[in-house]
Amino acid sequence: MPDGEMIGVDAGQVKICLARVEDKYYAMNDMCSHFATRLSGGEFYPDDLEVECPLHDSRFSLLDGTPHEVPADEPVEVYAVRVDGDEIVVGPAEEGQ
Ligand code: FES
């Protein structure tokens, strides 16, 4: 997965937005909290660690899932990520989400 990119991943029933910035990976729930659309279809801002929803442009922090622009006003879950050899392991949800 190239630096500065994000992808949508299906893990069973859970849809995950997975992003890489330099050597660190971030994961959050891929479904916007405002309406059912995938955040990974939007814009990624690696310098701000934010993802912009493609439908109404709310921007979500990859650090804690908080939306920084309306109309979304509820956070999405973020998940712990670790690299295990050639695999990227996601989950469980971080505390406080
Ligand atoms: S669907 Fe994401 S901000 Fe509205």
PDB file of C-alpha atoms and ligand atoms in Angstrom:
ATOM      1  CA  MET A   1       0.000   0.000   0.000  1.00  0.00           C
ATOM      2  CA  PRO A   2       1.669   3.248  -1.138  1.00  0.00           C
ATOM      3  CA  ASP A   3       2.392   6.076   1.267  1.00  0.00           C
ATOM      4  CA  GLY A   4      -0.295   8.781   1.256  1.00  0.00           C
ATOM      5  CA  GLU A   5      -3.110   6.567  -0.023  1.00  0.00           C
ATOM      6  CA  MET A   6      -6.281   5.063   1.429  1.00  0.00           C
ATOM      7  CA  ILE A   7      -8.448   2.123   0.447  1.00  0.00           C
ATOM      8  CA  GLY A   8     -11.785   0.667   1.470  1.00  0.00           C
ATOM      9  CA  VAL A   9     -11.631  -2.860   2.876  1.00  0.00           C
ATOM     10  CA  ASP A  10     -14.475  -5.242   3.725  1.00  0.00           C
ATOM     11  CA  ALA A  11     -13.909  -7.277   6.890  1.00  0.00           C
ATOM     12  CA  GLY A  12     -17.045  -9.371   7.159  1.00  0.00           C
ATOM     13  CA  GLN A  13     -19.894  -6.991   7.952  1.00  0.00           C
ATOM     14  CA  VAL A  14     -17.537  -4.139   8.852  1.00  0.00           C
ATOM     15  CA  LYS A  15     -16.322  -1.757   6.183  1.00  0.00           C
ATOM     16  CA  ILE A  16     -12.958  -0.195   6.982  1.00  0.00           C
ATOM     17  CA  CYS A  17     -11.170   2.831   5.588  1.00  0.00           C
ATOM     18  CA  LEU A  18      -7.449   1.986   5.763  1.00  0.00           C
ATOM     19  CA  ALA A  19      -4.863   4.721   5.202  1.00  0.00           C
ATOM     20  CA  ARG A  20      -1.088   4.900   5.202  1.00  0.00           C
ATOM     21  CA  VAL A  21       1.051   7.942   6.049  1.00  0.00           C
ATOM     22  CA  GLU A  22       4.780   7.235   5.876  1.00  0.00           C
ATOM     23  CA  ASP A  23       5.263   4.014   7.880  1.00  0.00           C
ATOM     24  CA  LYS A  24       2.105   4.316   9.963  1.00  0.00           C
ATOM     25  CA  TYR A  25      -1.303   2.841   9.164  1.00  0.00           C
ATOM     26  CA  TYR A  26      -4.681   4.194  10.315  1.00  0.00           C
ATOM     27  CA  ALA A  27      -8.093   2.552  10.223  1.00  0.00           C
ATOM     28  CA  MET A  28     -11.587   3.825  10.876  1.00  0.00           C
ATOM     29  CA  ASN A  29     -15.106   2.738  10.053  1.00  0.00           C
ATOM     30  CA  ASP A  30     -15.663   3.439   6.366  1.00  0.00           C
ATOM     31  CA  MET A  31     -19.343   4.386   6.694  1.00  0.00           C
ATOM     32  CA  CYS A  32     -19.981   8.090   7.199  1.00  0.00           C
ATOM     33  CA  SER A  33     -21.896   8.810  10.416  1.00  0.00           C
ATOM     34  CA  HIS A  34     -24.146  11.288   8.581  1.00  0.00           C
ATOM     35  CA  PHE A  35     -25.475   9.016   5.857  1.00  0.00           C
ATOM     36  CA  ALA A  36     -24.601   5.610   4.494  1.00  0.00           C
ATOM     37  CA  THR A  37     -21.742   6.318   2.118  1.00  0.00           C
ATOM     38  CA  ARG A  38     -18.164   5.056   2.098  1.00  0.00           C
ATOM     39  CA  LEU A  39     -15.588   7.559   3.256  1.00  0.00           C
ATOM     40  CA  SER A  40     -12.868   5.815   1.257  1.00  0.00           C
ATOM     41  CA  GLY A  41     -14.582   7.142  -1.874  1.00  0.00           C
ATOM     42  CA  GLY A  42     -13.734  10.687  -0.807  1.00  0.00           C
ATOM     43  CA  GLU A  43     -10.560  12.736  -0.621  1.00  0.00           C
ATOM     44  CA  PHE A  44      -7.628  11.870   1.632  1.00  0.00           C
ATOM     45  CA  TYR A  45      -5.562  14.629   3.255  1.00  0.00           C
ATOM     46  CA  PRO A  46      -2.449  12.875   4.573  1.00  0.00           C
ATOM     47  CA  ASP A  47      -0.894  16.039   6.012  1.00  0.00           C
ATOM     48  CA  ASP A  48      -3.976  16.621   8.183  1.00  0.00           C
ATOM     49  CA  LEU A  49      -4.703  12.892   8.781  1.00  0.00           C
ATOM     50  CA  GLU A  50      -8.255  13.552   7.601  1.00  0.00           C
ATOM     51  CA  VAL A  51     -10.672  11.958   5.141  1.00  0.00           C
ATOM     52  CA  GLU A  52     -13.376  13.998   3.426  1.00  0.00           C
ATOM     53  CA  CYS A  53     -16.758  12.393   2.833  1.00  0.00           C
ATOM     54  CA  PRO A  54     -17.590  12.302  -0.899  1.00  0.00           C
ATOM     55  CA  LEU A  55     -21.252  13.208  -0.347  1.00  0.00           C
ATOM     56  CA  HIS A  56     -21.364  16.320   1.872  1.00  0.00           C
ATOM     57  CA  ASP A  57     -17.667  17.046   2.553  1.00  0.00           C
ATOM     58  CA  SER A  58     -17.479  16.448   6.320  1.00  0.00           C
ATOM     59  CA  ARG A  59     -13.844  15.734   7.206  1.00  0.00           C
ATOM     60  CA  PHE A  60     -13.071  12.959   9.711  1.00  0.00           C
ATOM     61  CA  SER A  61      -9.889  12.631  11.755  1.00  0.00           C
ATOM     62  CA  LEU A  62      -8.090   9.310  11.376  1.00  0.00           C
ATOM     63  CA  LEU A  63      -6.806   9.777  14.933  1.00  0.00           C
ATOM     64  CA  ASP A  64     -10.156   9.675  16.736  1.00  0.00           C
ATOM     65  CA  GLY A  65     -12.918   9.566  14.092  1.00  0.00           C
ATOM     66  CA  THR A  66     -14.184  13.039  14.969  1.00  0.00           C
ATOM     67  CA  PRO A  67     -15.869  15.025  12.170  1.00  0.00           C
ATOM     68  CA  HIS A  68     -14.365  18.495  11.763  1.00  0.00           C
ATOM     69  CA  GLU A  69     -16.899  19.871   9.304  1.00  0.00           C
ATOM     70  CA  VAL A  70     -20.703  19.725   9.299  1.00  0.00           C
ATOM     71  CA  PRO A  71     -23.144  18.172   8.466  1.00  0.00           C
ATOM     72  CA  ALA A  72     -21.762  15.055  10.221  1.00  0.00           C
ATOM     73  CA  ASP A  73     -21.798  15.535  14.005  1.00  0.00           C
ATOM     74  CA  GLU A  74     -21.085  11.999  15.259  1.00  0.00           C
ATOM     75  CA  PRO A  75     -17.666  10.329  15.200  1.00  0.00           C
ATOM     76  CA  VAL A  76     -16.932   7.057  13.435  1.00  0.00           C
ATOM     77  CA  GLU A  77     -15.071   4.211  15.142  1.00  0.00           C
ATOM     78  CA  VAL A  78     -11.308   4.055  14.812  1.00  0.00           C
ATOM     79  CA  TYR A  79      -9.363   0.807  15.109  1.00  0.00           C
ATOM     80  CA  ALA A  80      -5.952  -0.249  16.300  1.00  0.00           C
ATOM     81  CA  VAL A  81      -3.628  -1.269  13.449  1.00  0.00           C
ATOM     82  CA  ARG A  82      -0.455  -3.317  13.568  1.00  0.00           C
ATOM     83  CA  VAL A  83       1.787  -4.788  10.891  1.00  0.00           C
ATOM     84  CA  ASP A  84       2.539  -8.492  11.301  1.00  0.00           C
ATOM     85  CA  GLY A  85       5.021  -9.552   8.619  1.00  0.00           C
ATOM     86  CA  ASP A  86       3.262  -9.046   5.273  1.00  0.00           C
ATOM     87  CA  GLU A  87      -0.147  -8.580   6.896  1.00  0.00           C
ATOM     88  CA  ILE A  88      -1.910  -5.477   8.193  1.00  0.00           C
ATOM     89  CA  VAL A  89      -4.024  -6.466  11.200  1.00  0.00           C
ATOM     90  CA  VAL A  90      -6.953  -4.172  12.088  1.00  0.00           C
ATOM     91  CA  GLY A  91      -8.939  -4.075  15.320  1.00  0.00           C
ATOM     92  CA  PRO A  92     -10.337  -3.964  17.897  1.00  0.00           C
ATOM     93  CA  ALA A  93     -11.981  -0.527  18.173  1.00  0.00           C
ATOM     94  CA  GLU A  94      -9.925   1.987  20.141  1.00  0.00           C
ATOM     95  CA  GLU A  95     -11.080   2.963  23.651  1.00  0.00           C
ATOM     96  CA  GLY A  96     -13.603   5.786  23.872  1.00  0.00           C
ATOM     97  CA  GLN A  97     -15.154   5.091  20.459  1.00  0.00           C
TER      98      GLN A  97
HETATM   99  S1  FES B   1     -22.930  11.483   3.933  1.00  0.00           S
HETATM  100 FE1  FES B   1     -21.004  12.036   4.768  1.00  0.00          FE
HETATM  101  S2  FES B   1     -21.256  14.122   5.323  1.00  0.00           S
HETATM  102 FE2  FES B   1     -23.187  13.534   4.556  1.00  0.00          FE
END
